[in-house]
Short mmCIF file of C-alpha atoms and ligand atoms in Angstrom, two decimals:
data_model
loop_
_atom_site.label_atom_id
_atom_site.label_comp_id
_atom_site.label_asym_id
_atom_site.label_seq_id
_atom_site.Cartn_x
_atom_site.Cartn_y
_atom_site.Cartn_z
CA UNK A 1436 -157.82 45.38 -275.05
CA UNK A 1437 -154.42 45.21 -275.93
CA UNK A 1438 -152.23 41.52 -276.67
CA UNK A 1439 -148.78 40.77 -277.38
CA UNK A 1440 -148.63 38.54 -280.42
CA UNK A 1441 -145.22 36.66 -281.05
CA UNK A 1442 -144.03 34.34 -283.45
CA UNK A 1443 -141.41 31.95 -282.12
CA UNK A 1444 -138.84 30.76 -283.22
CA UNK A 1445 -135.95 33.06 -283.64
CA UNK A 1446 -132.60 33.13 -281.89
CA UNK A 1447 -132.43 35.80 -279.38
CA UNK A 1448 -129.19 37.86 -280.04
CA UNK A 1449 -127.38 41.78 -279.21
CA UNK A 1450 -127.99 43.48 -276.22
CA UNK A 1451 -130.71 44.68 -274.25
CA UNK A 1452 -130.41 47.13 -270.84
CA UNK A 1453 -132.09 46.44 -267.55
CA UNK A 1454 -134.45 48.97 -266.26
CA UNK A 1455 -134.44 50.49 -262.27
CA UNK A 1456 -136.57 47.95 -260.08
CA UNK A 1457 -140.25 47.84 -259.54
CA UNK A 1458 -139.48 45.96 -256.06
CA UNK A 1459 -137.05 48.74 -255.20
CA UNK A 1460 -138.72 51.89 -256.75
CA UNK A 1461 -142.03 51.69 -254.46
CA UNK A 1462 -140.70 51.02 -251.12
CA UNK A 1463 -138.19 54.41 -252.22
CA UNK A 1464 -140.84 56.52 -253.12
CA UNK A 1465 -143.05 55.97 -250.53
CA UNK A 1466 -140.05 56.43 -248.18
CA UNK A 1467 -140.07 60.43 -249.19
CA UNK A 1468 -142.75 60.71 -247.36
CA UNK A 1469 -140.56 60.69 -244.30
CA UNK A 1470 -139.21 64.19 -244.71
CA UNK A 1471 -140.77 67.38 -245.15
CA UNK A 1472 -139.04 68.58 -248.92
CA UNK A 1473 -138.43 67.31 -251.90
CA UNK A 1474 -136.68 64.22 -252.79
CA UNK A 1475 -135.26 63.00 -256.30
CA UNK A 1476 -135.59 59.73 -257.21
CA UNK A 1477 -133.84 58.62 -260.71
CA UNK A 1478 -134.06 55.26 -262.74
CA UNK A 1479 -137.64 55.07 -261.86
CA UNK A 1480 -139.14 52.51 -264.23
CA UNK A 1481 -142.05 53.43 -266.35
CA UNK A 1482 -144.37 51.07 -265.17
CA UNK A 1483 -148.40 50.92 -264.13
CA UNK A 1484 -147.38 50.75 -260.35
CA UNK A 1485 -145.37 53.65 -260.46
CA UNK A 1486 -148.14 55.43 -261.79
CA UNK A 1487 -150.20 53.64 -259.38
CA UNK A 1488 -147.82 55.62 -256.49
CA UNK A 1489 -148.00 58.56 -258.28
CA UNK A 1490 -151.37 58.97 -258.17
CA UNK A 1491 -151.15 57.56 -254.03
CA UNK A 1492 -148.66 60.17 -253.10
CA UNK A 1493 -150.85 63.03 -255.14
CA UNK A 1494 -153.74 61.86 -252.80
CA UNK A 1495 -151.59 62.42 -249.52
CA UNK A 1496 -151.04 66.00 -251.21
CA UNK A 1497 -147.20 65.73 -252.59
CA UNK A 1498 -146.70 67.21 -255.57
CA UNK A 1499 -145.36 64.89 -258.09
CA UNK A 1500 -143.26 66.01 -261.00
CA UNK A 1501 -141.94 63.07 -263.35
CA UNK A 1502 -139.23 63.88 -266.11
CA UNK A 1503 -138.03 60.65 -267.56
CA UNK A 1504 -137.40 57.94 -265.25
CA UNK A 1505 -136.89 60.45 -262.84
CA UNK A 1506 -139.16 61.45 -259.89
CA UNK A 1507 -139.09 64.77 -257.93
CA UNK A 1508 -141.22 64.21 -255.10
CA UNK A 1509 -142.27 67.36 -252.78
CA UNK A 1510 -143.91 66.52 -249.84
CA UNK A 1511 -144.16 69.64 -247.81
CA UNK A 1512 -147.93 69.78 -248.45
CA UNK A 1513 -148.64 66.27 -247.74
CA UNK A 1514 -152.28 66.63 -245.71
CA UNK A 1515 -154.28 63.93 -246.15
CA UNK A 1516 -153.34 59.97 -244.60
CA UNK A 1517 -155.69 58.12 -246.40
CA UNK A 1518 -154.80 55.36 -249.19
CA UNK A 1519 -158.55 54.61 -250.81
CA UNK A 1520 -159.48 51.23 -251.87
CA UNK A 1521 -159.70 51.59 -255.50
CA UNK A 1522 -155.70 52.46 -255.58
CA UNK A 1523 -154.71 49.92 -253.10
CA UNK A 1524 -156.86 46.98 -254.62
CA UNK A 1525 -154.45 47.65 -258.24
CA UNK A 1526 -151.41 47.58 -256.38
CA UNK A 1527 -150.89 45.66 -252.86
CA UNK A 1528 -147.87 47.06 -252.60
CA UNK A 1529 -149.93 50.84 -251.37
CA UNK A 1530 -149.33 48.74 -247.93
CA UNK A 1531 -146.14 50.22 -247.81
CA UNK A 1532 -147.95 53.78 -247.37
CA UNK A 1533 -148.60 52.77 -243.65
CA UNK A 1534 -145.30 52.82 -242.27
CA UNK A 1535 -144.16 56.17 -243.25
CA UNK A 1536 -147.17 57.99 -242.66
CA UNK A 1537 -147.62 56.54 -239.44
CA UNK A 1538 -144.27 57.75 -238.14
CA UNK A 1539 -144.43 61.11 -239.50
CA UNK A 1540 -148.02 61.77 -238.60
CA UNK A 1541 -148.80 59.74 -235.95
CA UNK A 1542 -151.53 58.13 -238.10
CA UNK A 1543 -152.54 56.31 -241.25
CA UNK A 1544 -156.20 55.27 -243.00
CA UNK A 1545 -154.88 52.36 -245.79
CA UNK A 1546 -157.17 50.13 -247.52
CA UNK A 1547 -156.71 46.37 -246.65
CA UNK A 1548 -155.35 44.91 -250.29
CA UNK A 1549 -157.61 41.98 -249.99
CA UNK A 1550 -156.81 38.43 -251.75
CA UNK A 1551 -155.17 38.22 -255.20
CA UNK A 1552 -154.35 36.14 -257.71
CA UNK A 1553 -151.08 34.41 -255.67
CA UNK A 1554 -152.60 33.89 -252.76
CA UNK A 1555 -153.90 35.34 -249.53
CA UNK A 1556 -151.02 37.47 -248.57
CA UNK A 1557 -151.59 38.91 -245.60
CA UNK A 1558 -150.39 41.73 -243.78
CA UNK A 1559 -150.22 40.73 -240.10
CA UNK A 1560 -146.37 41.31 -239.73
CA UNK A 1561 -146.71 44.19 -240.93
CA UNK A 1562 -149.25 45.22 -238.27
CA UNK A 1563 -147.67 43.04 -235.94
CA UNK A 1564 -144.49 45.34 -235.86
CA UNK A 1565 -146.06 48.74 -236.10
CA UNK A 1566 -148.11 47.46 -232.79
CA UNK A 1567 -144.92 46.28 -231.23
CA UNK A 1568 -143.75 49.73 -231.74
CA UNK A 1569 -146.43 51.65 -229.98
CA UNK A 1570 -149.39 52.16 -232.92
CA UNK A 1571 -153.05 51.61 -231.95
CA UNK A 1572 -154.34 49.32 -235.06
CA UNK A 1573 -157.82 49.54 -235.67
CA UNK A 1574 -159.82 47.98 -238.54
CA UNK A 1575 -162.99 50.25 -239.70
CA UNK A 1576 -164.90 49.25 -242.95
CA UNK A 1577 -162.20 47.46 -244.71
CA UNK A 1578 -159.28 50.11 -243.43
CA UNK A 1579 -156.96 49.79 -241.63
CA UNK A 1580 -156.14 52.86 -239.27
CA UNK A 1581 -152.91 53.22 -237.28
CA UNK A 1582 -152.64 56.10 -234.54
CA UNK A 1583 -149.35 56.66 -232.45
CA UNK A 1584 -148.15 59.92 -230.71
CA UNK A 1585 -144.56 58.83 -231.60
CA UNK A 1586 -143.77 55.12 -232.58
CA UNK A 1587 -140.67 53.90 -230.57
CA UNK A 1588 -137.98 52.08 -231.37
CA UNK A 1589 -138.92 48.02 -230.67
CA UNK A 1590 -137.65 44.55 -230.87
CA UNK A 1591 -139.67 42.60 -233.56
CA UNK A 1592 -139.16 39.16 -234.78
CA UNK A 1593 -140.72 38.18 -238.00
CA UNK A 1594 -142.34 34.90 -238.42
CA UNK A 1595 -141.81 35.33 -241.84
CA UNK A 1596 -138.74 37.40 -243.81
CA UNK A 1597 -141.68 39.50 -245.34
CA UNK A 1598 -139.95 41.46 -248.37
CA UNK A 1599 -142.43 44.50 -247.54
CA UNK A 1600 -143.01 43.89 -243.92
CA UNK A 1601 -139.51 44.66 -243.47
CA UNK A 1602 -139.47 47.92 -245.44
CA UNK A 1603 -142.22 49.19 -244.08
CA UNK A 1604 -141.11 48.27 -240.61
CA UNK A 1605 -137.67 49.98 -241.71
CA UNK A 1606 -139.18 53.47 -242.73
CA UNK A 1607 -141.29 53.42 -239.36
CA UNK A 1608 -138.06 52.85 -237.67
CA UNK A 1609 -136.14 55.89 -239.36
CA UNK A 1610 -138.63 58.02 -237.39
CA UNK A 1611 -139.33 56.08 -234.10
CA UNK A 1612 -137.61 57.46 -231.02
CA UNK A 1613 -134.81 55.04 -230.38
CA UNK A 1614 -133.39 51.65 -231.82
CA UNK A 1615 -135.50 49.00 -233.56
CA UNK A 1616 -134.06 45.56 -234.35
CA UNK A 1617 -136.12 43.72 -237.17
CA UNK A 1618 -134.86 40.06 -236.41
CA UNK A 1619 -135.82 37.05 -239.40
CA UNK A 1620 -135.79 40.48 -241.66
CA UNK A 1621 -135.91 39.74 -245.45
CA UNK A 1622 -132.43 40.10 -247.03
CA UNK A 1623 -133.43 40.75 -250.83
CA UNK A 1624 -131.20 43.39 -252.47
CA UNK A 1625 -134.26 45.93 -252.73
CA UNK A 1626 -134.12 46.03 -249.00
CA UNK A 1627 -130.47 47.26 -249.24
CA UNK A 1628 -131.44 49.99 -251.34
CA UNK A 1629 -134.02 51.28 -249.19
CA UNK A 1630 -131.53 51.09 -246.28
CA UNK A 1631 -129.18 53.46 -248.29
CA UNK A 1632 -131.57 56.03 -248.98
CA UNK A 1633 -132.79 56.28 -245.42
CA UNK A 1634 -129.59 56.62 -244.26
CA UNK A 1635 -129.21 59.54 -246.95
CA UNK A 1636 -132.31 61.01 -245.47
CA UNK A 1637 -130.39 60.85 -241.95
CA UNK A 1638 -131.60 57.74 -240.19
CA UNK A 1639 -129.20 54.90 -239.13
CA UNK A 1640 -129.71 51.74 -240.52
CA UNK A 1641 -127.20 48.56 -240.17
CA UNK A 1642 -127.03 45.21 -241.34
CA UNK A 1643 -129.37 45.27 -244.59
CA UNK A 1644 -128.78 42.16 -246.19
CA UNK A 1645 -128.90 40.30 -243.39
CA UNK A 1646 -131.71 38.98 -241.15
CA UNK A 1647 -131.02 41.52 -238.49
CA UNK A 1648 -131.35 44.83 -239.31
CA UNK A 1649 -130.72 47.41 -236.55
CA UNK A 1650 -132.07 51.30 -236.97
CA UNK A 1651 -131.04 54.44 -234.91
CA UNK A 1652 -134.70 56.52 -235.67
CA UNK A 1653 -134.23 60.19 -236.14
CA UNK A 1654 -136.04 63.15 -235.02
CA UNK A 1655 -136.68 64.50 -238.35
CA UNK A 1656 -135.67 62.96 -241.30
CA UNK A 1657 -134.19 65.19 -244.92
CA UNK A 1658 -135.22 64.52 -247.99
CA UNK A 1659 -133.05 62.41 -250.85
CA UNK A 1660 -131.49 61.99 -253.83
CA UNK A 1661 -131.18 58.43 -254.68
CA UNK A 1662 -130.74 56.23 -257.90
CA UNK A 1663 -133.28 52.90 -258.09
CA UNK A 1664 -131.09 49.67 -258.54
CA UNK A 1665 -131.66 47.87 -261.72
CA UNK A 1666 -134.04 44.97 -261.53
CA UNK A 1667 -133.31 41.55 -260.90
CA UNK A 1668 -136.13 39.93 -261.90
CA UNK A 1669 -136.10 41.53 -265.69
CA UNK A 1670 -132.70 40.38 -265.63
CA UNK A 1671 -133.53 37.29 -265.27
CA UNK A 1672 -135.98 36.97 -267.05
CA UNK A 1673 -133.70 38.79 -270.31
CA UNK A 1674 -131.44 36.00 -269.61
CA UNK A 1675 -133.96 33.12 -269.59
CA UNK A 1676 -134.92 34.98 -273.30
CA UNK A 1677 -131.72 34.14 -274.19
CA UNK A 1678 -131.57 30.56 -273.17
CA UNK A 1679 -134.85 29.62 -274.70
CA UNK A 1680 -134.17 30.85 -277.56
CA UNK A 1681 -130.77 29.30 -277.82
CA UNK A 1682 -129.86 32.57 -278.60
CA UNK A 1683 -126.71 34.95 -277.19
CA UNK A 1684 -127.81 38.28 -275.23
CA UNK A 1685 -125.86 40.31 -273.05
CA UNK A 1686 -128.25 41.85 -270.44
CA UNK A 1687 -127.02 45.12 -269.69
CA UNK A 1688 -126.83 45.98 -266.18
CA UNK A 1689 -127.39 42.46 -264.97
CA UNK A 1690 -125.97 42.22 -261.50
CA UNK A 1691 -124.11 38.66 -260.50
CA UNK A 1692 -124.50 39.09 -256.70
CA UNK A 1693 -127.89 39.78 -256.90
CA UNK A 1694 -128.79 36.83 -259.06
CA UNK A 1695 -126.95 34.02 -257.53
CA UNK A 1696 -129.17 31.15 -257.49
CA UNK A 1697 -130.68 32.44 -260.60
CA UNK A 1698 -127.58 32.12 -262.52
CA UNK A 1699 -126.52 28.26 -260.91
CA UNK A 1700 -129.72 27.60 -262.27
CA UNK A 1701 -129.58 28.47 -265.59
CA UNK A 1702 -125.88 27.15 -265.85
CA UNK A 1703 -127.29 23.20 -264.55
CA UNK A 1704 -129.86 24.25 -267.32
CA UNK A 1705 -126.92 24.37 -270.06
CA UNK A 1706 -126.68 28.23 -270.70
CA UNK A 1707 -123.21 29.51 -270.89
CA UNK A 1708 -122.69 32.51 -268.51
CA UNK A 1709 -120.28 35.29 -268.68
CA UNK A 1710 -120.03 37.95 -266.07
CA UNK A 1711 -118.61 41.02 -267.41
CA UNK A 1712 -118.17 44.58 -265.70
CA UNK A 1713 -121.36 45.65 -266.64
CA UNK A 1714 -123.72 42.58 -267.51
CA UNK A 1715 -123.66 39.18 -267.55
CA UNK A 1716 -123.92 37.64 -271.17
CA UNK A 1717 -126.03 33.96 -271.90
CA UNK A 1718 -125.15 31.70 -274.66
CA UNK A 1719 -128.34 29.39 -274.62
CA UNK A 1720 -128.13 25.72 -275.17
CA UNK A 1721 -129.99 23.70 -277.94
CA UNK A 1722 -131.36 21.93 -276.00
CA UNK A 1723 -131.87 23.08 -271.92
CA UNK A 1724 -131.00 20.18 -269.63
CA UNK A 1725 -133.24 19.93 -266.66
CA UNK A 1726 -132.71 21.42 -263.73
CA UNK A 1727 -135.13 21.51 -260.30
CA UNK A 1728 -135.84 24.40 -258.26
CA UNK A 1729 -137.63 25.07 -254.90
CA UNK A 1730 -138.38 29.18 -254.33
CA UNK A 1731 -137.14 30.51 -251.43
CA UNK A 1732 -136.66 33.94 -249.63
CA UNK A 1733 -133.62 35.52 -250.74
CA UNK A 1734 -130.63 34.50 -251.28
CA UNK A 1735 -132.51 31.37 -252.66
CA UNK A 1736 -134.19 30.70 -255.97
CA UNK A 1737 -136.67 33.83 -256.44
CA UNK A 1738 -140.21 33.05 -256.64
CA UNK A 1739 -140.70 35.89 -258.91
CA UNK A 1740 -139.00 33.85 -261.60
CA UNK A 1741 -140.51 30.51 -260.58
CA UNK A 1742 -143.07 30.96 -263.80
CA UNK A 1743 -140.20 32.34 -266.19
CA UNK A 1744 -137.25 29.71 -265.44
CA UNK A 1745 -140.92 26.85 -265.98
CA UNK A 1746 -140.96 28.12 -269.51
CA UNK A 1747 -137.30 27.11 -270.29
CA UNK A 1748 -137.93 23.51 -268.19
CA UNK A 1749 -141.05 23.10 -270.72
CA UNK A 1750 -138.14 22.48 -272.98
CA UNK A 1751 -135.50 20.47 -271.59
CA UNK A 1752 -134.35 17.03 -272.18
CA UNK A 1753 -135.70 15.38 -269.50
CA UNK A 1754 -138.26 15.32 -266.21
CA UNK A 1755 -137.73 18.01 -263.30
CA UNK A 1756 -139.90 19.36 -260.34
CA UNK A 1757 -140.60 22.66 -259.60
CA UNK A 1758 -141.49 23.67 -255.82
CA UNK A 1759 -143.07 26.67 -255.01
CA UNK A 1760 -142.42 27.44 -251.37
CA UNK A 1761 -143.25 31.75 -250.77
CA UNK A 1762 -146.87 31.64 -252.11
CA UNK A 1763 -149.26 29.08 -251.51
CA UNK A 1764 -151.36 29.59 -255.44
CA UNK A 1765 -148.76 30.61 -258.08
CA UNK A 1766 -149.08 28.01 -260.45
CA UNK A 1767 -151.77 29.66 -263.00
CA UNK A 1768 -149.56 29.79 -265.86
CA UNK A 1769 -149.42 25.97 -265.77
CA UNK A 1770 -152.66 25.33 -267.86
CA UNK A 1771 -151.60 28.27 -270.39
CA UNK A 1772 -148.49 26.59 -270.79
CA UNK A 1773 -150.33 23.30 -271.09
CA UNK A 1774 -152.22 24.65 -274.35
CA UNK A 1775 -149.13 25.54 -275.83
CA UNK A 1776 -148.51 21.55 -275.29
CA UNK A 1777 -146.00 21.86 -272.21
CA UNK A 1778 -146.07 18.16 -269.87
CA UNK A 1779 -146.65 19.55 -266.60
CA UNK A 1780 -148.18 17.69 -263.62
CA UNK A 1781 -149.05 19.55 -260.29
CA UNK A 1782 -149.15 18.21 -256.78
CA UNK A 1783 -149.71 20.39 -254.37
CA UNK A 1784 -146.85 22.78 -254.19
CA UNK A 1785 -144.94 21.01 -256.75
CA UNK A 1786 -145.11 20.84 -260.13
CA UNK A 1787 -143.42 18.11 -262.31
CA UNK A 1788 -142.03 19.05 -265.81
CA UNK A 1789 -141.53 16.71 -267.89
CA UNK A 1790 -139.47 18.49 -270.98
CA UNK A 1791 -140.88 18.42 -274.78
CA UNK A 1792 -139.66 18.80 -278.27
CA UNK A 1793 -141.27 21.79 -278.92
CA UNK A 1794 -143.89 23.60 -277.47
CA UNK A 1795 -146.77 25.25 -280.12
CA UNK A 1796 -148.01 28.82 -280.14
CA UNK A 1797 -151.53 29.44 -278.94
CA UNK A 1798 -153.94 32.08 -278.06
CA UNK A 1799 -152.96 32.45 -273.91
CA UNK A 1800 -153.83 34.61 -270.83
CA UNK A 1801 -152.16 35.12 -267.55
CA UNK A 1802 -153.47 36.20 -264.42
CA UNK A 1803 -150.15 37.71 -263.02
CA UNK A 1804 -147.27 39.62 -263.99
CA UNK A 1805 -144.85 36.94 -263.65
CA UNK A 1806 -147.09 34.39 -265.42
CA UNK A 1807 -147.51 36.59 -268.06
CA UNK A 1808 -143.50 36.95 -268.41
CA UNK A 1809 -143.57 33.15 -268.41
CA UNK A 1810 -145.63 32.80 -271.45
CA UNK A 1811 -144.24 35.65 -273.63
CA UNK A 1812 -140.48 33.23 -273.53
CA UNK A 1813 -142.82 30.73 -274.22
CA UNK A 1814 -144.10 31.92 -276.96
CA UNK A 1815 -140.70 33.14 -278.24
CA UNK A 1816 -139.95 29.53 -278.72
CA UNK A 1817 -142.74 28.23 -280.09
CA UNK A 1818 -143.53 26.86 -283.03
CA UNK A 1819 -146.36 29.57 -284.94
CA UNK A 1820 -148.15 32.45 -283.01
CA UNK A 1821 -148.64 32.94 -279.52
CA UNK A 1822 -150.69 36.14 -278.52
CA UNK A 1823 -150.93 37.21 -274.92
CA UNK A 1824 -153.86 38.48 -273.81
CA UNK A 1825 -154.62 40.64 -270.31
CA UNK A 1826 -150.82 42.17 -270.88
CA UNK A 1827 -152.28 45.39 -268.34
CA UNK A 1828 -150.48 42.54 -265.86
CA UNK A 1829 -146.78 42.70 -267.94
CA UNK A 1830 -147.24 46.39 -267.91
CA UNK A 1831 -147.27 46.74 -263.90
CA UNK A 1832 -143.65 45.15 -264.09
CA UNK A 1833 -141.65 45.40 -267.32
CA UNK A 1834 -140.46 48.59 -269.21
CA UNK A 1835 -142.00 47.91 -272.97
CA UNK A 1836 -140.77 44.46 -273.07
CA UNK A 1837 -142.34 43.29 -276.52
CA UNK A 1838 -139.43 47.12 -277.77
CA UNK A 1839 -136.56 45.39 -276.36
CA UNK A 1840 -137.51 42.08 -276.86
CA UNK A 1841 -137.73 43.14 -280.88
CA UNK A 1842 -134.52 44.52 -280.53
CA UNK A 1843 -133.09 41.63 -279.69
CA UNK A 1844 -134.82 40.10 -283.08
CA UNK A 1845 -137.67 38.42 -281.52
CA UNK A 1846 -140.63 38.77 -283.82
CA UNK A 1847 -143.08 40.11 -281.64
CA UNK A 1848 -145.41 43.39 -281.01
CA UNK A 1849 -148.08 44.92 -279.38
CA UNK A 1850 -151.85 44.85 -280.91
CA UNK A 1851 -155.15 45.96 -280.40
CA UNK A 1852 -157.25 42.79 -279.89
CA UNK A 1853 -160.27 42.43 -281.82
CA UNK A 1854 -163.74 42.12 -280.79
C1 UD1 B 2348 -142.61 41.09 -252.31
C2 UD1 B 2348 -142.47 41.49 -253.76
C3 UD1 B 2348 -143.01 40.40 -254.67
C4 UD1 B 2348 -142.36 39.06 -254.33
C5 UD1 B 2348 -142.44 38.76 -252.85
C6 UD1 B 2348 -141.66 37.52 -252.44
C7 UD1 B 2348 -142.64 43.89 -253.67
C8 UD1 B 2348 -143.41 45.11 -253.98
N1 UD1 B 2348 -143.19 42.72 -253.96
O1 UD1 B 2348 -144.01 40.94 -252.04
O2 UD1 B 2348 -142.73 40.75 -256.02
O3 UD1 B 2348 -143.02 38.02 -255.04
O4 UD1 B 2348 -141.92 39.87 -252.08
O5 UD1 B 2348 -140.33 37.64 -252.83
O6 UD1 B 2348 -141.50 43.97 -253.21
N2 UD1 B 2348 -146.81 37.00 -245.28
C9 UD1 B 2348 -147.55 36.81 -244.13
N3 UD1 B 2348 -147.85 37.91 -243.36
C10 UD1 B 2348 -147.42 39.16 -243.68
C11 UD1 B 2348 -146.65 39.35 -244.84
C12 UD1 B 2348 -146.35 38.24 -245.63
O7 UD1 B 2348 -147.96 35.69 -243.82
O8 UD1 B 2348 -147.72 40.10 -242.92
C13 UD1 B 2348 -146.45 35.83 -246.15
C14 UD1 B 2348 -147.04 35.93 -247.55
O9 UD1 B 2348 -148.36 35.44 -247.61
C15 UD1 B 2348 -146.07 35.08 -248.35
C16 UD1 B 2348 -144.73 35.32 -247.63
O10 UD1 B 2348 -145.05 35.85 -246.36
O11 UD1 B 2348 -146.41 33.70 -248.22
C17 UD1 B 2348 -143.80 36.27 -248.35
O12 UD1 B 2348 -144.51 37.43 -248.70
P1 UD1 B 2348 -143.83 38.87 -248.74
O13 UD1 B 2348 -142.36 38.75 -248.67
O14 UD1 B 2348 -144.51 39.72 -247.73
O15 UD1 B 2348 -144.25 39.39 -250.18
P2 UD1 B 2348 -144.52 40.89 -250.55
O16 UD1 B 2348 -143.69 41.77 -249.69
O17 UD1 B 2348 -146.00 41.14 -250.60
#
């Protein structure tokens, strides 16, 4: 087993670059399975769940060749339609395997995800739309199985702006005969990125970004050549490094627009923020004021750095709350922090910070990817060692963190626990 061990304390300075998005690479590569060819993906982060689809799309019989951070993706063998359990249950995000193989063969076998560690997260909207668009949905031994002659184009409102959902109901689209309008769709940037490369591949896809998206499907689709976005949420989470640490980093990459309420945040927090051509540069505080936050879909506060922006609040001057409103149990870094002697109080979907001196290194573990995130800037500002256990979690989402991290002086690495 494998821990990140870090001793706080040091100021956070240089620069560090942002790597292509998780959020944005899987919904892309699962997307080549639209066409009949082979696509290129580049900026492809190296991360477990891209090996995770990898592996997925070598099951459905593409072949697979990986140079880099880029992906060549060949897909004119693809034979089988089945995503098996013990893929999906590692990465819930395999869900986005039903869409495209159900619009360009007419059928799909994927493994229900289950529960995880956030929450329940469901995939009914995600059914609900493929059924709205003409699929048979059947549930067999923990499966679920989609059949369709041809899915055609539909009008489906989503209860909820499901990041996924939408991209899944998106890719279906491209290939459904006539127009589909996705209405409550989600708006995050990743679902702008998608919409580019499928209309690259030759469907016609308007109004990404907003909550109504509107898709000509195409009889056949060609394959793509694309470039991943950079990712928001390491971004972010570079630039809380910086604050915590009351250090000065420019993250590389960084993109404004995409990290709106991320960046208001920080600034009520007492970071300094400068947005340059290619990055946005944070000159931490001494001291973080606090600042509240309630997670939202996007454009508002993302609950994937709901855990990260708690580690700075650990350390203001002063009381805030903390209101997580997308997933119903993502509070489990609150009793890690706690041992590293962080205030925090939780009622029900709120959790009330009250800010402390210092917080003290400890022996922690974290049960998600963000969490994990959240205690590694933790521990950067600590007082003595922290060491992270269960970091297979940090590895499904960040490009060797504890490398760039180092390069930015923190005093931290990777080691073989003991025992
Ligand atoms: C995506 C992101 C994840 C992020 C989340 C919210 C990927 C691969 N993952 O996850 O990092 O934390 O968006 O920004 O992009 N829901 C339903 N029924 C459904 C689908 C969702 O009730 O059919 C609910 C969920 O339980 C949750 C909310 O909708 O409460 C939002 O979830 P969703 O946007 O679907 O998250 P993911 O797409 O799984």
């Amino acid at each position: 087993m494998e821990m990140i061990e870090i001793r706080g304390g040091n100021r956070l300075h240089g620069e560090v670059a942002v790597s292509g998005a998780k959020n944005a690479a899987l919904p892309l590569l699962f997307a080549t399975l639209l066409a009949s060819g082979q696509s290129r993906l580049d900026n492809v982060p190296r991360l477990r769940d891209c090996d995770t689809v990898e592996k997925l799309l070598g099951i459905f019989g593409a072949r697979v060749e990986r140079s880099g951070n880029t992906f060549l993706v060949d897909t004119r063998d693809v034979a089988s339609i089945e995503a098996p359990y013990d893929l999906v249950r590692t990465m819930r995000a395999s869900v986005l395997a039903l869409g495209p193989l159900t619009a360009r063969f007419g059928r799909a076998r994927v493994s229900l995800p289950g529960g995880c560690a956030i929450g329940a997260r469901p995939i009914d909207l995600h059914l609900k739309g493929l059924e709205a668009m003409g699929a048979e949905i059947t549930l067999d031994q923990g499966y679920v199985e989609t059949r369709a002659e041809r899915l055609v184009g539909a009008r489906v409102y989503l209860d909820l702006p499901t990041v996924t959902g939408t991209e899944n109901l998106m890719m279906a689209a491209a290939l459904a005969r006539g127009e589909t309008l996705l209405e409550n769709a989600a708006r995050e940037p990743e679902i702008v990125d998608l919409a580019e490369a499928l209309n690259k591949m030759g469907a016609l896809v308007e109004g990404a970004g907003s909550d109504t998206i509107r898709i000509q499907g195409a009889d056949d689709l060609a394959p793509y050549e694309h470039a991943t976005m950079a990712d928001r949420i390491e971004a972010g989470t570079f630039l809380v490094a910086g604050a915590i640490t009351g250090g000065e980093v420019l993250v590389r990459g960084a993109m404004p627009q995409h990290l709106e309420a991320m960046l208001a945040k920080l600034r009520d927090s007492g970071a300094r923020l400068e947005e340059l051509e290619d990055g946005i540069r944070v000159h931490g505080p001494d001291r973080p004021l606090p600042a509240s936050i309630v997670t939202s879909p996007h454009p508002g506060f993302p609950t994937d750095m709901q855990a990260q922006f708690m580690a700075l609040m650990c350390l203001a001057d002063g009381s805030c709350q903390i209101s997580e409103q997308v997933f119903e149990n993502r509070f489990m870094h609150v009793c890690e922090l706690q041992r590293m002697g962080a205030d925090i109080q939780i009622a029900g979907h709120t959790a009330t910070v009250r800010g402390v001196e210092r917080l003290k290194g400890a022996p922690v573990m974290a049960t998600d990817l963000r969490a994990s995130a959240s205690l590694v800037l933790a521990g950067l500002a600590a007082e003595g060692t922290t060491a992270v256990s269960r970091i297979y979690h940090l590895d499904r989402g960040y490009e060797h963190i504890e490398e760039k991290l180092a390069g930015l002086g923190a005093d931290i690495r990777r080691v073989r626990a003991r025992g």
